[in-house]
Amino acid sequence: MELSIYNTLTRDKQVFKPIHEKEVKIYTCGPTVYDFAHIGNLRAYLFMDTLRRVLKYNGYRIKHVMNITDVGHLVSDADEGEDKMIKAARREHKDPFKIADFYTNIFLEDMKKLNIDMPDVIARATEHIKVMEEYVKKIIENGYAYETENTIYFDTSKLDKYGVLSNINAENQIAGARVEFDKNKKNATDFAIWIKAPKNHLMKWDTFWGECYPGWHLECSAMSNKYLGDEFDIHTGGIDHIPVHHENEIAQGKGYCGKIPAHYWMHVEFLQVDGKKMSKSLNNLYTLKDLKEKGYSPLDYKMFNFASHYRKKINFTWEALDTAKISLKRLKEGLKKHQEGNEQIEENVINDYEQKFMEAINDDLNMPLAMSVVWDIVRYPKKSIQLSNLLLKFDEVLGLQLDKDEEFSEEIPNEVQELINKREIARKEKNWDLSDKLREQISLQGYIVKDTKDGAIIEKI
Ligand code: AMP
Ligand code: ZN
């Protein structure tokens, strides 16, 4: 059966045709690791998970790369505002590299809790500065960039058209442009690809242009190119990436090798609260930890997401999350009833369900429709292990761990346990310096040690 997906680039639903017959290459814009991910951010990665699972269900092999933006990223997507990493470093009185490590670990833990099928490559920007440098040099050689005193800008006027993704009209943009940040910028849509670091800048690297740091958009172009080549199949991100970040990735791809990097661009809509985007700036966010404190598991939140299509806004309410929690419980109970049943189900009933489920997921990942098929199976009057097996097969796409009673295991990872053991020994030896250092390392892994008179207690941060 054909898989159709909505392509932001062409603004229509298309039959998916990969470049290589059975292998799909995907790039996902990952998080900027300057704080805890909120459940709005996590919606974007749940979408990524469903996409991966649907592709696998269709028999494709996947090569998937996601970046971690740990070099800083200005508060605004355009070249304005404060650097998010530096701001966090100031807020927490910590080295920005440590902040990045800390929040990267927490993010990866959140992914595990949501049972997200992880990308094959998780590329940290700080480990790819050389790759980015080479990418910038080629853009310059190809004549698509110019230097000002402190910045190398991408020259959007050199392109056949800037704005192919959001279909913006660059001239209108110029006419309505904000007060320019840098007077030396030639066109309103030009953007920074390489930036000279001011003397006291904390995250900088010695490069061909002196001590610099890369532009945010450039990170993704250079890393996707390194792992997936000049052209790959699918690029994903949130809808906020369409007008600037992904537009600029396309511009860079054209400047680097004359090609739009991905054939399909897929974007997930926002999670909202009271009709407004969930975001740090509006201070209306929740994390998985907030959900847990109110008795909701990460998979309850995953279930909540399946009630809406990924291209539709969802309004977050505790009532809706509660409904999802109850539904997940009923779904698991329904599965058990079938597991205990021994009635015979006609083959055409099973085939019909398989067909309907596949049609739903292959229609641009229509998860609400796919869930309605799941509920029909749960409610089927005859109880049969054939139907529970079918539900478990569908769970390869849902990733709800339907056959597990417990919530996702909260076991302490081995590396953290080792640090805890070492710290116990250090404390017994009254080596307080070492004990403090180990506490700090434990906290970088996302755990906090509390010393009580009955011994140390470990909690997740
Ligand atoms: P950031 O760490 O800010 O780069 O964001 C990480 C991802 O979360 C991006 O793909 C954003 O598009 C996405 N995102 C941010 N806020 C929301 C939201 N309220 N709902 C859905 N996705 C979001
Ligand atoms: Zn990106």
CSV table of C-alpha atoms and ligand atoms in Angstrom, one decimal:
chain,number,residue,atom,x,y,z
A,1,MET,CA,0.0,0.0,0.0
A,2,GLU,CA,1.3,3.5,-0.8
A,3,LEU,CA,2.3,5.8,2.0
A,4,SER,CA,1.2,9.5,1.5
A,5,ILE,CA,2.7,12.3,3.5
A,6,TYR,CA,2.2,16.1,3.5
A,7,ASN,CA,5.1,17.9,2.1
A,8,THR,CA,5.4,21.6,3.2
A,9,LEU,CA,7.7,22.3,0.2
A,10,THR,CA,5.0,21.5,-2.3
A,11,ARG,CA,2.0,22.3,0.0
A,12,ASP,CA,0.3,19.0,-0.8
A,13,LYS,CA,0.0,15.4,0.2
A,14,GLN,CA,2.2,13.2,-1.9
A,15,VAL,CA,2.9,9.6,-2.4
A,16,PHE,CA,6.2,9.0,-0.7
A,17,LYS,CA,9.0,7.8,-3.0
A,18,PRO,CA,12.4,7.5,-1.3
A,19,ILE,CA,15.7,8.2,-3.2
A,20,HIS,CA,16.9,4.6,-2.5
A,21,GLU,CA,14.3,2.0,-2.9
A,22,LYS,CA,14.0,0.6,0.6
A,23,GLU,CA,16.1,3.0,2.7
A,24,VAL,CA,14.8,6.3,4.0
A,25,LYS,CA,17.2,9.0,5.1
A,26,ILE,CA,15.8,11.4,7.7
A,27,TYR,CA,17.0,14.5,9.5
A,28,THR,CA,15.3,15.9,12.5
A,29,CYS,CA,16.0,19.3,14.1
A,30,GLY,CA,16.8,18.4,17.7
A,31,PRO,CA,16.5,20.5,20.9
A,32,THR,CA,18.6,23.4,22.1
A,33,VAL,CA,19.8,22.1,25.4
A,34,TYR,CA,19.5,25.1,27.7
A,35,ASP,CA,16.6,23.9,29.9
A,36,PHE,CA,14.2,21.0,30.5
A,37,ALA,CA,12.2,20.1,27.4
A,38,HIS,CA,8.5,21.0,27.9
A,39,ILE,CA,5.8,18.7,26.7
A,40,GLY,CA,5.2,21.0,23.7
A,41,ASN,CA,8.8,20.3,22.6
A,42,LEU,CA,8.2,16.6,23.2
A,43,ARG,CA,5.2,16.6,20.9
A,44,ALA,CA,7.7,17.3,18.1
A,45,TYR,CA,9.7,14.2,19.0
A,46,LEU,CA,6.6,12.1,19.4
A,47,PHE,CA,5.8,13.0,15.9
A,48,MET,CA,9.3,12.0,14.8
A,49,ASP,CA,8.8,8.7,16.6
A,50,THR,CA,5.5,7.9,14.8
A,51,LEU,CA,7.0,8.8,11.5
A,52,ARG,CA,9.9,6.4,12.1
A,53,ARG,CA,7.6,3.6,13.2
A,54,VAL,CA,5.2,4.1,10.3
A,55,LEU,CA,8.1,3.9,7.8
A,56,LYS,CA,9.4,0.8,9.5
A,57,TYR,CA,6.0,-0.8,9.5
A,58,ASN,CA,6.0,-0.2,5.7
A,59,GLY,CA,9.2,-2.2,5.5
A,60,TYR,CA,11.7,0.6,5.1
A,61,ARG,CA,15.1,0.6,6.6
A,62,ILE,CA,15.9,4.0,8.2
A,63,LYS,CA,19.0,6.1,8.5
A,64,HIS,CA,18.0,8.9,10.8
A,65,VAL,CA,20.0,11.8,12.2
A,66,MET,CA,19.0,14.3,14.9
A,67,ASN,CA,21.2,17.1,16.1
A,68,ILE,CA,21.6,18.5,19.6
A,69,THR,CA,22.1,22.3,19.5
A,70,ASP,CA,24.6,22.8,22.3
A,71,VAL,CA,26.6,25.7,20.9
A,72,GLY,CA,24.1,28.3,21.6
A,73,HIS,CA,21.3,29.7,19.6
A,74,LEU,CA,20.0,33.2,19.8
A,75,VAL,CA,16.6,33.7,21.5
A,76,SER,CA,15.1,34.8,18.2
A,77,ASP,CA,15.5,32.6,15.1
A,78,ALA,CA,16.7,35.6,13.1
A,79,ASP,CA,20.1,36.9,14.2
A,80,GLU,CA,18.9,38.8,17.2
A,81,GLY,CA,18.5,38.6,20.9
A,82,GLU,CA,20.5,36.8,23.5
A,83,ASP,CA,22.3,33.5,23.2
A,84,LYS,CA,20.1,30.8,24.9
A,85,MET,CA,23.0,28.8,26.2
A,86,ILE,CA,24.9,31.8,27.6
A,87,LYS,CA,21.7,33.0,29.2
A,88,ALA,CA,21.2,29.7,30.9
A,89,ALA,CA,24.9,29.6,32.1
A,90,ARG,CA,24.3,33.0,33.7
A,91,ARG,CA,21.0,31.9,35.3
A,92,GLU,CA,22.6,28.7,36.8
A,93,HIS,CA,26.1,30.1,37.4
A,94,LYS,CA,27.6,27.2,35.5
A,95,ASP,CA,29.8,26.6,32.5
A,96,PRO,CA,27.6,26.5,29.4
A,97,PHE,CA,29.3,23.2,28.3
A,98,LYS,CA,28.2,21.6,31.5
A,99,ILE,CA,24.7,23.0,31.1
A,100,ALA,CA,24.5,21.5,27.7
A,101,ASP,CA,25.6,18.1,29.0
A,102,PHE,CA,23.2,18.1,31.8
A,103,TYR,CA,20.1,19.0,29.7
A,104,THR,CA,21.1,16.7,26.9
A,105,ASN,CA,21.1,13.8,29.3
A,106,ILE,CA,17.7,14.8,30.7
A,107,PHE,CA,16.3,15.1,27.1
A,108,LEU,CA,17.6,11.6,26.2
A,109,GLU,CA,16.0,10.2,29.4
A,110,ASP,CA,12.7,11.9,28.4
A,111,MET,CA,12.9,10.2,25.0
A,112,LYS,CA,13.3,6.8,26.7
A,113,LYS,CA,10.4,7.4,29.0
A,114,LEU,CA,8.2,8.2,26.0
A,115,ASN,CA,9.4,5.0,24.4
A,116,ILE,CA,10.6,7.0,21.4
A,117,ASP,CA,12.4,5.0,18.8
A,118,MET,CA,15.8,6.9,18.7
A,119,PRO,CA,17.6,8.2,15.7
A,120,ASP,CA,20.7,6.2,14.6
A,121,VAL,CA,22.9,9.3,14.9
A,122,ILE,CA,22.6,11.9,17.6
A,123,ALA,CA,24.9,14.7,16.5
A,124,ARG,CA,26.1,17.2,19.0
A,125,ALA,CA,26.9,20.5,17.3
A,126,THR,CA,30.0,21.1,19.6
A,127,GLU,CA,31.5,17.9,18.1
A,128,HIS,CA,31.1,19.0,14.5
A,129,ILE,CA,32.7,22.5,14.4
A,130,LYS,CA,35.3,21.4,11.9
A,131,VAL,CA,32.5,20.0,9.6
A,132,MET,CA,30.7,23.3,9.9
A,133,GLU,CA,33.8,25.2,9.1
A,134,GLU,CA,34.4,23.3,5.9
A,135,TYR,CA,30.7,23.8,4.9
A,136,VAL,CA,31.0,27.6,5.4
A,137,LYS,CA,34.2,27.7,3.4
A,138,LYS,CA,32.5,26.0,0.5
A,139,ILE,CA,29.6,28.5,0.6
A,140,ILE,CA,32.1,31.3,0.5
A,141,GLU,CA,34.0,29.7,-2.4
A,142,ASN,CA,30.8,29.3,-4.3
A,143,GLY,CA,30.1,33.0,-4.0
A,144,TYR,CA,27.1,32.9,-1.7
A,145,ALA,CA,28.5,34.7,1.3
A,146,TYR,CA,30.0,38.0,2.3
A,147,GLU,CA,31.9,39.3,5.3
A,148,THR,CA,31.1,42.2,7.5
A,149,GLU,CA,33.3,43.3,10.4
A,150,ASN,CA,32.1,40.5,12.7
A,151,THR,CA,29.9,38.2,10.7
A,152,ILE,CA,29.9,36.1,7.6
A,153,TYR,CA,26.4,36.4,6.1
A,154,PHE,CA,24.7,34.2,3.6
A,155,ASP,CA,23.8,36.4,0.6
A,156,THR,CA,20.2,35.5,-0.2
A,157,SER,CA,20.1,37.7,-3.3
A,158,LYS,CA,22.3,35.2,-5.0
A,159,LEU,CA,19.6,32.6,-5.0
A,160,ASP,CA,17.1,32.0,-7.7
A,161,LYS,CA,14.4,32.5,-5.0
A,162,TYR,CA,14.6,32.8,-1.3
A,163,GLY,CA,11.5,31.6,0.6
A,164,VAL,CA,10.5,28.5,-1.3
A,165,LEU,CA,9.3,26.7,1.8
A,166,SER,CA,7.1,29.3,3.3
A,167,ASN,CA,6.4,30.9,-0.1
A,168,ILE,CA,7.3,34.3,1.2
A,169,ASN,CA,7.9,37.2,-1.0
A,170,ALA,CA,11.4,38.5,-0.1
A,171,GLU,CA,10.6,41.9,-1.5
A,172,ASN,CA,7.6,42.2,0.8
A,173,GLN,CA,9.8,41.1,3.7
A,174,ILE,CA,12.3,43.8,2.9
A,175,ALA,CA,9.6,46.4,2.7
A,176,GLY,CA,8.2,45.4,6.1
A,177,ALA,CA,11.6,44.6,7.7
A,178,ARG,CA,12.2,45.3,11.3
A,179,VAL,CA,14.9,47.8,12.3
A,180,GLU,CA,18.0,46.0,11.1
A,181,PHE,CA,20.3,44.4,13.7
A,182,ASP,CA,23.4,44.9,11.6
A,183,LYS,CA,23.5,47.8,9.2
A,184,ASN,CA,26.1,46.0,7.1
A,185,LYS,CA,23.7,43.3,6.1
A,186,LYS,CA,22.9,43.7,2.4
A,187,ASN,CA,19.4,42.1,2.3
A,188,ALA,CA,16.8,41.8,5.0
A,189,THR,CA,16.7,38.0,4.5
A,190,ASP,CA,20.5,37.5,4.7
A,191,PHE,CA,21.5,35.6,7.8
A,192,ALA,CA,24.7,34.9,9.8
A,193,ILE,CA,26.5,31.7,9.1
A,194,TRP,CA,29.8,32.3,11.0
A,195,ILE,CA,30.2,34.8,13.7
A,196,LYS,CA,33.3,36.4,15.4
A,197,ALA,CA,33.1,35.8,19.1
A,198,PRO,CA,33.4,38.8,21.3
A,199,LYS,CA,36.3,38.6,23.8
A,200,ASN,CA,34.2,37.4,26.8
A,201,HIS,CA,32.0,35.0,24.7
A,202,LEU,CA,32.0,31.6,26.4
A,203,MET,CA,31.4,29.2,23.6
A,204,LYS,CA,33.9,29.8,20.8
A,205,TRP,CA,36.3,27.9,18.6
A,206,ASP,CA,39.6,28.7,16.8
A,207,THR,CA,38.7,28.7,13.1
A,208,PHE,CA,39.8,30.0,9.7
A,209,TRP,CA,38.2,33.4,10.6
A,210,GLY,CA,39.7,33.6,14.1
A,211,GLU,CA,37.7,32.8,17.3
A,212,CYS,CA,34.2,32.2,16.1
A,213,TYR,CA,31.0,30.3,16.6
A,214,PRO,CA,28.6,29.0,14.0
A,215,GLY,CA,25.2,30.3,13.1
A,216,TRP,CA,22.3,28.0,14.2
A,217,HIS,CA,21.0,27.3,10.8
A,218,LEU,CA,24.4,26.3,9.6
A,219,GLU,CA,24.7,23.6,12.2
A,220,CYS,CA,21.9,21.6,10.8
A,221,SER,CA,23.0,22.0,7.2
A,222,ALA,CA,26.5,20.8,7.9
A,223,MET,CA,25.6,17.9,10.0
A,224,SER,CA,22.8,16.6,7.8
A,225,ASN,CA,25.2,16.8,4.9
A,226,LYS,CA,27.9,14.9,6.7
A,227,TYR,CA,25.7,12.0,7.6
A,228,LEU,CA,23.1,12.0,4.8
A,229,GLY,CA,24.7,13.6,1.8
A,230,ASP,CA,23.7,16.5,-0.5
A,231,GLU,CA,20.1,15.1,-0.9
A,232,PHE,CA,18.1,13.0,1.5
A,233,ASP,CA,14.5,12.0,1.9
A,234,ILE,CA,12.7,13.7,4.8
A,235,HIS,CA,13.5,16.7,7.0
A,236,THR,CA,11.3,17.2,10.1
A,237,GLY,CA,10.8,19.9,12.7
A,238,GLY,CA,8.2,22.1,14.3
A,239,ILE,CA,6.1,24.6,12.3
A,240,ASP,CA,8.1,27.4,13.8
A,241,HIS,CA,11.1,26.2,11.7
A,242,ILE,CA,9.3,26.8,8.4
A,243,PRO,CA,9.8,30.6,7.9
A,244,VAL,CA,13.4,31.0,9.0
A,245,HIS,CA,15.4,28.0,10.1
A,246,HIS,CA,14.4,25.6,7.3
A,247,GLU,CA,14.2,28.3,4.8
A,248,ASN,CA,17.8,29.1,5.6
A,249,GLU,CA,18.8,25.4,5.5
A,250,ILE,CA,17.4,25.3,2.0
A,251,ALA,CA,19.3,28.5,1.1
A,252,GLN,CA,22.6,27.0,2.5
A,253,GLY,CA,22.0,23.7,0.6
A,254,LYS,CA,21.7,25.6,-2.6
A,255,GLY,CA,24.8,27.7,-1.8
A,256,TYR,CA,26.8,24.6,-0.9
A,257,CYS,CA,25.9,22.3,-3.7
A,258,GLY,CA,23.0,23.8,-5.7
A,259,LYS,CA,20.4,21.4,-4.1
A,260,ILE,CA,17.5,21.6,-1.7
A,261,PRO,CA,18.7,19.1,0.9
A,262,ALA,CA,15.5,17.1,1.5
A,263,HIS,CA,12.8,16.0,-0.9
A,264,TYR,CA,10.0,16.1,1.8
A,265,TRP,CA,9.7,18.6,4.6
A,266,MET,CA,7.4,17.6,7.4
A,267,HIS,CA,6.3,19.9,10.2
A,268,VAL,CA,4.4,19.3,13.4
A,269,GLU,CA,1.9,21.8,14.8
A,270,PHE,CA,2.1,23.3,18.2
A,271,LEU,CA,0.8,22.1,21.5
A,272,GLN,CA,-1.1,25.0,23.0
A,273,VAL,CA,-2.4,26.1,26.4
A,274,ASP,CA,-5.5,28.3,26.4
A,275,GLY,CA,-5.1,29.0,22.7
A,276,LYS,CA,-1.5,30.0,23.0
A,277,LYS,CA,1.7,28.1,22.0
A,278,MET,CA,3.3,26.3,25.0
A,279,SER,CA,6.6,28.1,25.4
A,280,LYS,CA,9.1,29.3,27.8
A,281,SER,CA,8.6,32.9,26.9
A,282,LEU,CA,4.8,32.7,27.8
A,283,ASN,CA,5.7,30.8,31.0
A,284,ASN,CA,2.8,28.3,30.4
A,285,LEU,CA,4.8,25.1,30.2
A,286,TYR,CA,4.8,21.7,31.8
A,287,THR,CA,7.5,19.0,31.8
A,288,LEU,CA,7.2,15.2,32.1
A,289,LYS,CA,8.2,15.7,35.8
A,290,ASP,CA,5.2,18.1,36.3
A,291,LEU,CA,2.9,15.4,34.8
A,292,LYS,CA,4.4,12.7,37.0
A,293,GLU,CA,3.8,14.8,40.1
A,294,LYS,CA,0.1,14.8,39.2
A,295,GLY,CA,0.1,11.1,38.6
A,296,TYR,CA,0.4,10.9,34.8
A,297,SER,CA,3.0,8.8,33.0
A,298,PRO,CA,4.9,9.7,29.9
A,299,LEU,CA,2.9,7.2,28.0
A,300,ASP,CA,-0.4,8.8,29.1
A,301,TYR,CA,1.0,11.9,27.4
A,302,LYS,CA,1.9,9.8,24.3
A,303,MET,CA,-1.7,8.5,24.2
A,304,PHE,CA,-3.0,12.1,24.6
A,305,ASN,CA,-1.1,13.0,21.4
A,306,PHE,CA,-2.8,10.3,19.4
A,307,ALA,CA,-6.2,12.0,19.8
A,308,SER,CA,-5.1,14.7,17.2
A,309,HIS,CA,-3.4,14.7,13.8
A,310,TYR,CA,0.2,16.0,13.9
A,311,ARG,CA,-0.7,18.9,11.6
A,312,LYS,CA,-3.4,20.2,13.9
A,313,LYS,CA,-3.0,22.3,17.0
A,314,ILE,CA,-3.7,20.5,20.3
A,315,ASN,CA,-4.9,22.3,23.3
A,316,PHE,CA,-3.4,20.9,26.5
A,317,THR,CA,-5.8,20.5,29.5
A,318,TRP,CA,-5.5,18.2,32.5
A,319,GLU,CA,-9.0,16.9,31.7
A,320,ALA,CA,-7.9,15.7,28.3
A,321,LEU,CA,-4.8,14.1,29.8
A,322,ASP,CA,-7.0,12.4,32.3
A,323,THR,CA,-9.1,11.0,29.5
A,324,ALA,CA,-6.0,9.7,27.8
A,325,LYS,CA,-4.8,8.1,31.0
A,326,ILE,CA,-8.1,6.3,31.4
A,327,SER,CA,-8.1,5.3,27.7
A,328,LEU,CA,-4.6,3.8,28.0
A,329,LYS,CA,-5.7,1.8,31.0
A,330,ARG,CA,-8.8,0.5,29.2
A,331,LEU,CA,-6.8,-0.3,26.1
A,332,LYS,CA,-4.4,-2.5,28.2
A,333,GLU,CA,-7.4,-4.2,29.9
A,334,GLY,CA,-9.0,-4.8,26.5
A,335,LEU,CA,-5.7,-6.4,25.3
A,336,LYS,CA,-5.7,-8.7,28.4
A,337,LYS,CA,-9.3,-9.8,27.7
A,338,HIS,CA,-8.4,-10.8,24.2
A,339,GLN,CA,-5.2,-12.6,25.5
A,340,GLU,CA,-7.4,-14.7,27.8
A,341,GLY,CA,-10.0,-15.5,25.1
A,342,ASN,CA,-10.0,-18.5,22.8
A,343,GLU,CA,-12.7,-17.8,20.3
A,344,GLN,CA,-12.0,-18.2,16.6
A,345,ILE,CA,-12.0,-15.1,14.5
A,346,GLU,CA,-12.6,-15.3,10.7
A,347,GLU,CA,-9.5,-14.4,8.7
A,348,ASN,CA,-11.3,-11.7,6.7
A,349,VAL,CA,-12.1,-9.8,10.0
A,350,ILE,CA,-8.4,-9.7,10.8
A,351,ASN,CA,-7.4,-8.7,7.3
A,352,ASP,CA,-10.0,-6.0,7.3
A,353,TYR,CA,-8.6,-4.5,10.5
A,354,GLU,CA,-5.1,-4.7,9.2
A,355,GLN,CA,-6.1,-3.0,6.0
A,356,LYS,CA,-7.9,-0.2,7.8
A,357,PHE,CA,-5.1,0.4,10.2
A,358,MET,CA,-2.6,0.6,7.4
A,359,GLU,CA,-4.8,2.9,5.4
A,360,ALA,CA,-5.0,5.2,8.4
A,361,ILE,CA,-1.3,5.4,9.2
A,362,ASN,CA,-0.4,5.6,5.5
A,363,ASP,CA,-2.7,8.6,5.1
A,364,ASP,CA,-0.2,11.1,6.3
A,365,LEU,CA,0.0,9.4,9.8
A,366,ASN,CA,-3.7,9.7,10.6
A,367,MET,CA,-3.3,8.5,14.2
A,368,PRO,CA,-6.8,9.4,15.4
A,369,LEU,CA,-8.2,7.2,12.6
A,370,ALA,CA,-5.7,4.4,13.4
A,371,MET,CA,-6.8,4.6,17.1
A,372,SER,CA,-10.5,4.2,16.1
A,373,VAL,CA,-9.5,0.9,14.4
A,374,VAL,CA,-7.7,-0.1,17.6
A,375,TRP,CA,-10.8,0.6,19.7
A,376,ASP,CA,-13.0,-1.4,17.3
A,377,ILE,CA,-10.7,-4.4,17.9
A,378,VAL,CA,-10.7,-3.9,21.7
A,379,ARG,CA,-14.5,-3.8,21.6
A,380,TYR,CA,-14.9,-6.8,19.3
A,381,PRO,CA,-17.4,-9.0,21.1
A,382,LYS,CA,-15.5,-12.3,20.5
A,383,LYS,CA,-12.4,-12.5,22.7
A,384,SER,CA,-9.4,-14.0,21.0
A,385,ILE,CA,-5.6,-14.2,21.1
A,386,GLN,CA,-5.6,-13.5,17.4
A,387,LEU,CA,-6.9,-10.0,18.2
A,388,SER,CA,-4.5,-9.4,21.0
A,389,ASN,CA,-1.7,-10.4,18.7
A,390,LEU,CA,-3.0,-7.9,16.2
A,391,LEU,CA,-3.1,-5.2,18.8
A,392,LEU,CA,0.5,-6.0,19.7
A,393,LYS,CA,1.5,-5.8,16.1
A,394,PHE,CA,-0.2,-2.3,15.8
A,395,ASP,CA,1.8,-1.4,19.0
A,396,GLU,CA,4.9,-1.4,16.8
A,397,VAL,CA,3.5,1.8,15.4
A,398,LEU,CA,2.0,3.2,18.6
A,399,GLY,CA,4.9,2.4,20.9
A,400,LEU,CA,2.6,2.4,23.9
A,401,GLN,CA,4.0,-0.8,25.5
A,402,LEU,CA,0.6,-2.3,25.7
A,403,ASP,CA,1.9,-5.6,27.0
A,404,LYS,CA,3.7,-3.9,30.0
A,405,ASP,CA,1.8,-3.4,33.2
A,406,GLU,CA,4.3,-1.1,34.8
A,407,GLU,CA,5.0,2.4,33.7
A,408,PHE,CA,8.4,2.8,32.0
A,409,SER,CA,11.0,1.5,34.3
A,410,GLU,CA,12.6,4.1,36.5
A,411,GLU,CA,15.7,2.1,37.3
A,412,ILE,CA,18.9,4.0,38.0
A,413,PRO,CA,21.2,3.6,35.0
A,414,ASN,CA,24.4,1.6,35.7
A,415,GLU,CA,26.8,4.5,35.1
A,416,VAL,CA,24.9,6.5,37.8
A,417,GLN,CA,24.8,3.6,40.2
A,418,GLU,CA,28.6,3.3,39.8
A,419,LEU,CA,29.1,6.9,40.7
A,420,ILE,CA,26.8,6.5,43.7
A,421,ASN,CA,28.8,3.5,44.9
A,422,LYS,CA,32.1,5.4,44.4
A,423,ARG,CA,30.7,8.3,46.4
A,424,GLU,CA,29.6,6.0,49.3
A,425,ILE,CA,33.2,4.8,49.5
A,426,ALA,CA,34.6,8.3,49.3
A,427,ARG,CA,32.3,9.3,52.2
A,428,LYS,CA,33.3,6.3,54.3
A,429,GLU,CA,36.9,7.4,53.7
A,430,LYS,CA,35.9,11.0,54.6
A,431,ASN,CA,37.2,12.2,51.3
A,432,TRP,CA,34.8,15.1,51.1
A,433,ASP,CA,36.4,16.7,48.0
A,434,LEU,CA,35.9,13.5,46.0
A,435,SER,CA,32.5,13.0,47.4
A,436,ASP,CA,31.4,16.5,46.3
A,437,LYS,CA,32.9,16.0,42.8
A,438,LEU,CA,31.0,12.7,42.4
A,439,ARG,CA,27.8,14.4,43.6
A,440,GLU,CA,28.2,16.9,40.8
A,441,GLN,CA,28.8,14.2,38.2
A,442,ILE,CA,25.7,12.4,39.4
A,443,SER,CA,23.7,15.6,39.0
A,444,LEU,CA,25.0,16.0,35.5
A,445,GLN,CA,23.4,12.6,34.7
A,446,GLY,CA,20.1,14.0,36.0
A,447,TYR,CA,20.0,12.6,39.6
A,448,ILE,CA,20.3,14.3,43.0
A,449,VAL,CA,21.8,12.7,46.1
A,450,LYS,CA,20.3,13.6,49.4
A,451,ASP,CA,22.2,12.5,52.5
A,452,THR,CA,20.0,11.5,55.4
A,453,LYS,CA,20.8,9.9,58.7
A,454,ASP,CA,19.7,6.6,57.2
A,455,GLY,CA,22.0,6.9,54.2
A,456,ALA,CA,21.9,8.5,50.8
A,457,ILE,CA,18.6,8.8,48.9
A,458,ILE,CA,18.7,9.2,45.1
A,459,GLU,CA,16.0,11.1,43.2
A,460,LYS,CA,15.6,12.1,39.6
A,461,ILE,CA,15.9,15.9,39.1
B,1,AMP,P1,13.9,24.2,20.6
B,1,AMP,O1,14.6,23.4,21.7
B,1,AMP,O2,13.4,25.5,21.1
B,1,AMP,O3,14.7,24.3,19.4
B,1,AMP,O4,12.6,23.3,20.2
B,1,AMP,C1,12.6,22.0,20.0
B,1,AMP,C2,11.5,21.5,19.1
B,1,AMP,O5,10.2,21.7,19.8
B,1,AMP,C3,11.4,22.2,17.8
B,1,AMP,O6,11.1,21.3,16.8
B,1,AMP,C4,10.2,23.2,18.0
B,1,AMP,O7,9.5,23.4,16.8
B,1,AMP,C5,9.3,22.3,18.9
B,1,AMP,N1,8.3,23.1,19.7
B,1,AMP,C6,8.5,24.1,20.5
B,1,AMP,N2,7.4,24.5,21.1
B,1,AMP,C7,6.5,23.7,20.7
B,1,AMP,C8,5.1,23.5,21.0
B,1,AMP,N3,4.4,24.3,21.9
B,1,AMP,N4,4.4,22.5,20.4
B,1,AMP,C9,5.0,21.6,19.6
B,1,AMP,N5,6.3,21.7,19.3
B,1,AMP,C10,7.0,22.7,19.8
B,2,ZN,ZN,17.7,22.4,12.5
